[in-house]
Amino acid sequence: MKTNHVHFTLNGESVEVSIEPWTTLLDYLRYNQKLVGTKKGCDHGQCGACTVLIDGNSVNSCLCLLVSLEGKEITTIEGLGTAENLSTAQQIFIDEDAYQCGYCTPGQICSTIAMRNRGEINSEEDLKDWMSGNLCRCAAYKNITKAARRIYEES
Amino acid sequence: MMLNIGNKQQRVDGPQKVSGSATYSADITSQFYHAYVLQSSIACGSITALDTSAAEAFEGVKGIFTHKNLPERLKNRVDYTDPLSPPGKPFRPFYNNKILYNGQPIALVVAETFEQARYASSLIKVTYKEEEFKGSLYENLKNASADRTPDPASNRGDFKKAFKNSEYTITQEYRQSRNYHNPMEPHATSVEYKDDGSIVVYDKIQGVGSSLKYLNGVFGLGADKVQVKSDFVGGAFGSGLRPQYQLFMATLAALELKRNVQMVMTRAQMFSFGYRPEVIHTMKLGCSKDGTLQALSHRTVGETSTFEDFNETIVDWSGLLYKCEHVNLEYELTPVQSYTPLDMRAPGGVSGVYALECAIDELAHEAGIDPLEFRRKNYVDYDQNEDKPFTSKELMACYDRCEELFGWKNKKTSSENEPHLLTGFGMATGSWEALQQPASVSLTMDENGMFTIKCATADIGTGTYTVMSQIAADKLGVPIEKIEFKLGDTAYPDSPIEGGSWTVSSVGSAVAGVCKKFQYRIADVWKRNNPDYQQVDFDAILFQDGNLEYDAKTFSFAEIMQQASKEELSIAHNEAKIEGQTTHSGYAHCCVMVEVTVDQDLGIIKVPRIVNVSAAGKIINPKTAENQLLGAMIWGLGMALREEGMVDSKYGRIMNANFAEYHIAVNADVHNIHAEFVEEKDDKVNPLGAKGVGELGIVGLASAISNAIYDATGKRLRKLPMLLDDILEV
């Protein structure tokens, strides 16, 4: 099977791999790296559960081929903080009870960080629009919005 | 010491959930073969030819299973039921060449990678012989029958006469579309195959006991050969009440290939099993001149599959919520060429109350009475269906508080400067059962005074880990940090499935029971080793901060263990149902009020404000309870304005089997939303006095929105979902 060579940074570590060109970033993270914190919710870019950060921007990792990420910096939920050593954003999600089942949570958190990195949120509506790429079937939206606002303003 | 019950305790599993280290069923990182299911593209008929040769030859493929090679032992005298199977014959995958519904699994491809399995499935050539069928509920209505439904609550009084004699009447039909659960986590099963032929199964399920029962019935492995685990469940809302087909598939492949196998459904496949059925309600209501409800008739026809009779308690709610002496209730089912429906958040209740609360609003308007006053006027404080008192019912307090919070009397639009928007206000009553099931738990304290409590229950996002830890902490008299509550493992004591909003009442009461037993036991150990205290009365002992206290002296549990040279202390407890449930009816109640805006030109419907006030007994954790209530309310919003599983009547296929076309509520749909609880004391419903809140918030919400749309536009949209096309068309 033909493979392509690609080099990138994953959670601060430099990685070089040769991989089939159709491999999505999501499948690479879950199957090859066993970084299962990034979730597959639809595999079609419709739900946001697989959201990760690429150079600080939020990306649906299911829509992103790994071989296209030459030189990029990839950060997953595992790269933000661990259960024993949580990042500020992760702690805010706990404080605000901004989840229920937790399945969409890694993606939600990555989206809030990308929102903070980008800026340009001028209203509550802007914030809700930004966060609407991440579906939460438990519908913890009120608390997700509270957490996202705090992360935007405080962290 | 701070009490934990009633405290806004943060989730104890929070750090795992926010760091990505909570392991859901597809997150097991052993080396697996991957399974992919090929589904039928027709809804009715049979397979006449199935050629798997090209798929078998494809790189990485390890096995293909179809009706042609299903092991004989899985065909005869095999029990495919699970604890929640409705009457009928459960679906048996690959049993023969018959096609019962579009999307039916017809082949399982197992390969080294998911992509190999999926691609190889596309190389399978299937030839069908199609038979004619009618796809929708409407086309099959003439087959509606009450023969295979449980009887609803008895009719009472003389409906016909009372309806005829009523001053004001309404007769209307209300329709609900099919809804799909769609938890964010697709259904997944990971099976680890051990050298001795035993398997460990990580399944997405709302109770591991159900998966175990199914696996034992189908594969007959014996209790010591199967363990089912489910530490985390990424939402379910009823989709995990019955084992779904990925459990059968992954287990079949693991046993036949003697390898670890994982099967994860695609999002499209999440539309290939249970759903909230489409139903049609016919409502006839009549009241006197002063608004006294005199006559009520509620007839519902729902869909089921051709092989199981899925039924819900729908019409009974109309006999329960308001005082009415003349009531007629009818419930019928119509089989359609689809998989069997499945309980979905507040099953039956959300449907029955939708029709009732729209009809009540219509009748109140006919009678020229404010909808809230109309409801107060027809309030009832005992269960007329069962002729029993309620364990508690603080609905009137909900009406009062909701009226105040929402400003119902002087309703003001929050969008005054936008003349193209029509504003309307609507309300509804909601209710859900407060049930308790028998449950078992075990408790172990180690020599350091750390507690482990185990139960085979689940946490589907509701907060089971957290609230059970809170209950245990208070009932033992120890800090919550000393409790570890473990669930989701068939090695633990039996639990009812997590559903019906009964986990706090059932498992919580069992946890309280085992903690009480522990206190007696540790007191005994203490007395035995301290001769001076042998005569001490148990009631004179205080338990707090992990200590036993008596007569101003403190003995830590660890100290008592050391004194007795014990390394651990273990206790088991079974909690049965309590007597109060047979003499009284238990229900939680709520009042919901909404503000709706409708764009006059574009028909766009928005819900800028929702207020829900609930009475649900003792609230163990106001933080998680509020979150659940809000979530259920947003489900109600989705049900009212978004969700519609569209069936292609020619092919029986779900046409919008994805998140882009099956719309669920998103963050931007949610504006000013508020939920709170009124105080409700209940010493009969269960030992904790707590009622479940997972389902309550969705009940009534769609009606409140429908009623508000009428208030805004003068149009009654008697169907769900209510779309902008409906606004422009009526």
JSON list of N, CA and C in Angstrom, two decimals, chain B residues 11-36:
[
{"chain": "B", "resi": 11, "resn": "ARG", "atom": "N", "xyz": [-19.21, 17.08, 39.76]},
{"chain": "B", "resi": 11, "resn": "ARG", "atom": "CA", "xyz": [-19.17, 15.66, 39.39]},
{"chain": "B", "resi": 11, "resn": "ARG", "atom": "C", "xyz": [-17.83, 15.04, 39.77]},
{"chain": "B", "resi": 12, "resn": "VAL", "atom": "N", "xyz": [-17.90, 13.89, 40.43]},
{"chain": "B", "resi": 12, "resn": "VAL", "atom": "CA", "xyz": [-16.67, 13.22, 40.86]},
{"chain": "B", "resi": 12, "resn": "VAL", "atom": "C", "xyz": [-15.90, 12.66, 39.66]},
{"chain": "B", "resi": 13, "resn": "ASP", "atom": "N", "xyz": [-16.59, 12.44, 38.54]},
{"chain": "B", "resi": 13, "resn": "ASP", "atom": "CA", "xyz": [-15.93, 11.93, 37.34]},
{"chain": "B", "resi": 13, "resn": "ASP", "atom": "C", "xyz": [-15.56, 13.06, 36.38]},
{"chain": "B", "resi": 14, "resn": "GLY", "atom": "N", "xyz": [-15.70, 14.30, 36.84]},
{"chain": "B", "resi": 14, "resn": "GLY", "atom": "CA", "xyz": [-15.39, 15.45, 36.00]},
{"chain": "B", "resi": 14, "resn": "GLY", "atom": "C", "xyz": [-13.97, 15.45, 35.44]},
{"chain": "B", "resi": 15, "resn": "PRO", "atom": "N", "xyz": [-12.95, 15.26, 36.28]},
{"chain": "B", "resi": 15, "resn": "PRO", "atom": "CA", "xyz": [-11.58, 15.30, 35.76]},
{"chain": "B", "resi": 15, "resn": "PRO", "atom": "C", "xyz": [-11.34, 14.32, 34.62]},
{"chain": "B", "resi": 16, "resn": "GLN", "atom": "N", "xyz": [-11.96, 13.15, 34.68]},
{"chain": "B", "resi": 16, "resn": "GLN", "atom": "CA", "xyz": [-11.80, 12.20, 33.58]},
{"chain": "B", "resi": 16, "resn": "GLN", "atom": "C", "xyz": [-12.50, 12.71, 32.32]},
{"chain": "B", "resi": 17, "resn": "LYS", "atom": "N", "xyz": [-13.69, 13.26, 32.50]},
{"chain": "B", "resi": 17, "resn": "LYS", "atom": "CA", "xyz": [-14.45, 13.70, 31.31]},
{"chain": "B", "resi": 17, "resn": "LYS", "atom": "C", "xyz": [-13.80, 14.88, 30.60]},
{"chain": "B", "resi": 18, "resn": "VAL", "atom": "N", "xyz": [-13.24, 15.81, 31.35]},
{"chain": "B", "resi": 18, "resn": "VAL", "atom": "CA", "xyz": [-12.67, 17.00, 30.69]},
{"chain": "B", "resi": 18, "resn": "VAL", "atom": "C", "xyz": [-11.25, 16.76, 30.17]},
{"chain": "B", "resi": 19, "resn": "SER", "atom": "N", "xyz": [-10.65, 15.64, 30.56]},
{"chain": "B", "resi": 19, "resn": "SER", "atom": "CA", "xyz": [-9.27, 15.39, 30.11]},
{"chain": "B", "resi": 19, "resn": "SER", "atom": "C", "xyz": [-9.21, 14.32, 29.03]},
{"chain": "B", "resi": 20, "resn": "GLY", "atom": "N", "xyz": [-10.36, 13.80, 28.64]},
{"chain": "B", "resi": 20, "resn": "GLY", "atom": "CA", "xyz": [-10.37, 12.78, 27.59]},
{"chain": "B", "resi": 20, "resn": "GLY", "atom": "C", "xyz": [-9.97, 11.40, 28.11]},
{"chain": "B", "resi": 21, "resn": "SER", "atom": "N", "xyz": [-9.88, 11.24, 29.43]},
{"chain": "B", "resi": 21, "resn": "SER", "atom": "CA", "xyz": [-9.46, 9.93, 29.95]},
{"chain": "B", "resi": 21, "resn": "SER", "atom": "C", "xyz": [-10.64, 9.07, 30.42]},
{"chain": "B", "resi": 22, "resn": "ALA", "atom": "N", "xyz": [-11.86, 9.57, 30.26]},
{"chain": "B", "resi": 22, "resn": "ALA", "atom": "CA", "xyz": [-13.04, 8.73, 30.52]},
{"chain": "B", "resi": 22, "resn": "ALA", "atom": "C", "xyz": [-13.16, 7.75, 29.36]},
{"chain": "B", "resi": 23, "resn": "THR", "atom": "N", "xyz": [-13.19, 6.46, 29.65]},
{"chain": "B", "resi": 23, "resn": "THR", "atom": "CA", "xyz": [-13.19, 5.48, 28.55]},
{"chain": "B", "resi": 23, "resn": "THR", "atom": "C", "xyz": [-14.59, 5.00, 28.24]},
{"chain": "B", "resi": 24, "resn": "TYR", "atom": "N", "xyz": [-15.06, 5.36, 27.06]},
{"chain": "B", "resi": 24, "resn": "TYR", "atom": "CA", "xyz": [-16.34, 4.87, 26.54]},
{"chain": "B", "resi": 24, "resn": "TYR", "atom": "C", "xyz": [-16.06, 3.56, 25.80]},
{"chain": "B", "resi": 25, "resn": "SER", "atom": "N", "xyz": [-17.13, 2.90, 25.36]},
{"chain": "B", "resi": 25, "resn": "SER", "atom": "CA", "xyz": [-16.97, 1.52, 24.86]},
{"chain": "B", "resi": 25, "resn": "SER", "atom": "C", "xyz": [-16.03, 1.39, 23.66]},
{"chain": "B", "resi": 26, "resn": "ALA", "atom": "N", "xyz": [-15.92, 2.45, 22.85]},
{"chain": "B", "resi": 26, "resn": "ALA", "atom": "CA", "xyz": [-15.03, 2.37, 21.69]},
{"chain": "B", "resi": 26, "resn": "ALA", "atom": "C", "xyz": [-13.62, 2.84, 22.03]},
{"chain": "B", "resi": 27, "resn": "ASP", "atom": "N", "xyz": [-13.39, 3.21, 23.29]},
{"chain": "B", "resi": 27, "resn": "ASP", "atom": "CA", "xyz": [-12.10, 3.78, 23.68]},
{"chain": "B", "resi": 27, "resn": "ASP", "atom": "C", "xyz": [-11.15, 2.76, 24.30]},
{"chain": "B", "resi": 28, "resn": "ILE", "atom": "N", "xyz": [-11.53, 1.50, 24.26]},
{"chain": "B", "resi": 28, "resn": "ILE", "atom": "CA", "xyz": [-10.65, 0.45, 24.78]},
{"chain": "B", "resi": 28, "resn": "ILE", "atom": "C", "xyz": [-9.51, 0.31, 23.77]},
{"chain": "B", "resi": 29, "resn": "THR", "atom": "N", "xyz": [-8.29, 0.33, 24.26]},
{"chain": "B", "resi": 29, "resn": "THR", "atom": "CA", "xyz": [-7.17, 0.42, 23.31]},
{"chain": "B", "resi": 29, "resn": "THR", "atom": "C", "xyz": [-6.43, -0.90, 23.07]},
{"chain": "B", "resi": 30, "resn": "SER", "atom": "N", "xyz": [-7.07, -2.03, 23.37]},
{"chain": "B", "resi": 30, "resn": "SER", "atom": "CA", "xyz": [-6.47, -3.31, 22.98]},
{"chain": "B", "resi": 30, "resn": "SER", "atom": "C", "xyz": [-6.42, -3.38, 21.46]},
{"chain": "B", "resi": 31, "resn": "GLN", "atom": "N", "xyz": [-5.69, -4.34, 20.93]},
{"chain": "B", "resi": 31, "resn": "GLN", "atom": "CA", "xyz": [-5.66, -4.50, 19.47]},
{"chain": "B", "resi": 31, "resn": "GLN", "atom": "C", "xyz": [-6.93, -5.24, 19.03]},
{"chain": "B", "resi": 32, "resn": "PHE", "atom": "N", "xyz": [-7.69, -4.62, 18.15]},
{"chain": "B", "resi": 32, "resn": "PHE", "atom": "CA", "xyz": [-8.97, -5.23, 17.73]},
{"chain": "B", "resi": 32, "resn": "PHE", "atom": "C", "xyz": [-9.01, -5.45, 16.22]},
{"chain": "B", "resi": 33, "resn": "TYR", "atom": "N", "xyz": [-9.76, -6.48, 15.81]},
{"chain": "B", "resi": 33, "resn": "TYR", "atom": "CA", "xyz": [-10.29, -6.51, 14.46]},
{"chain": "B", "resi": 33, "resn": "TYR", "atom": "C", "xyz": [-11.50, -5.59, 14.46]},
{"chain": "B", "resi": 34, "resn": "HIS", "atom": "N", "xyz": [-11.80, -5.01, 13.29]},
{"chain": "B", "resi": 34, "resn": "HIS", "atom": "CA", "xyz": [-12.92, -4.08, 13.22]},
{"chain": "B", "resi": 34, "resn": "HIS", "atom": "C", "xyz": [-14.05, -4.66, 12.37]},
{"chain": "B", "resi": 35, "resn": "ALA", "atom": "N", "xyz": [-15.26, -4.44, 12.84]},
{"chain": "B", "resi": 35, "resn": "ALA", "atom": "CA", "xyz": [-16.43, -5.03, 12.16]},
{"chain": "B", "resi": 35, "resn": "ALA", "atom": "C", "xyz": [-17.28, -3.93, 11.55]},
{"chain": "B", "resi": 36, "resn": "TYR", "atom": "N", "xyz": [-17.78, -4.21, 10.36]},
{"chain": "B", "resi": 36, "resn": "TYR", "atom": "CA", "xyz": [-18.67, -3.25, 9.67]},
{"chain": "B", "resi": 36, "resn": "TYR", "atom": "C", "xyz": [-19.87, -4.02, 9.12]}
]
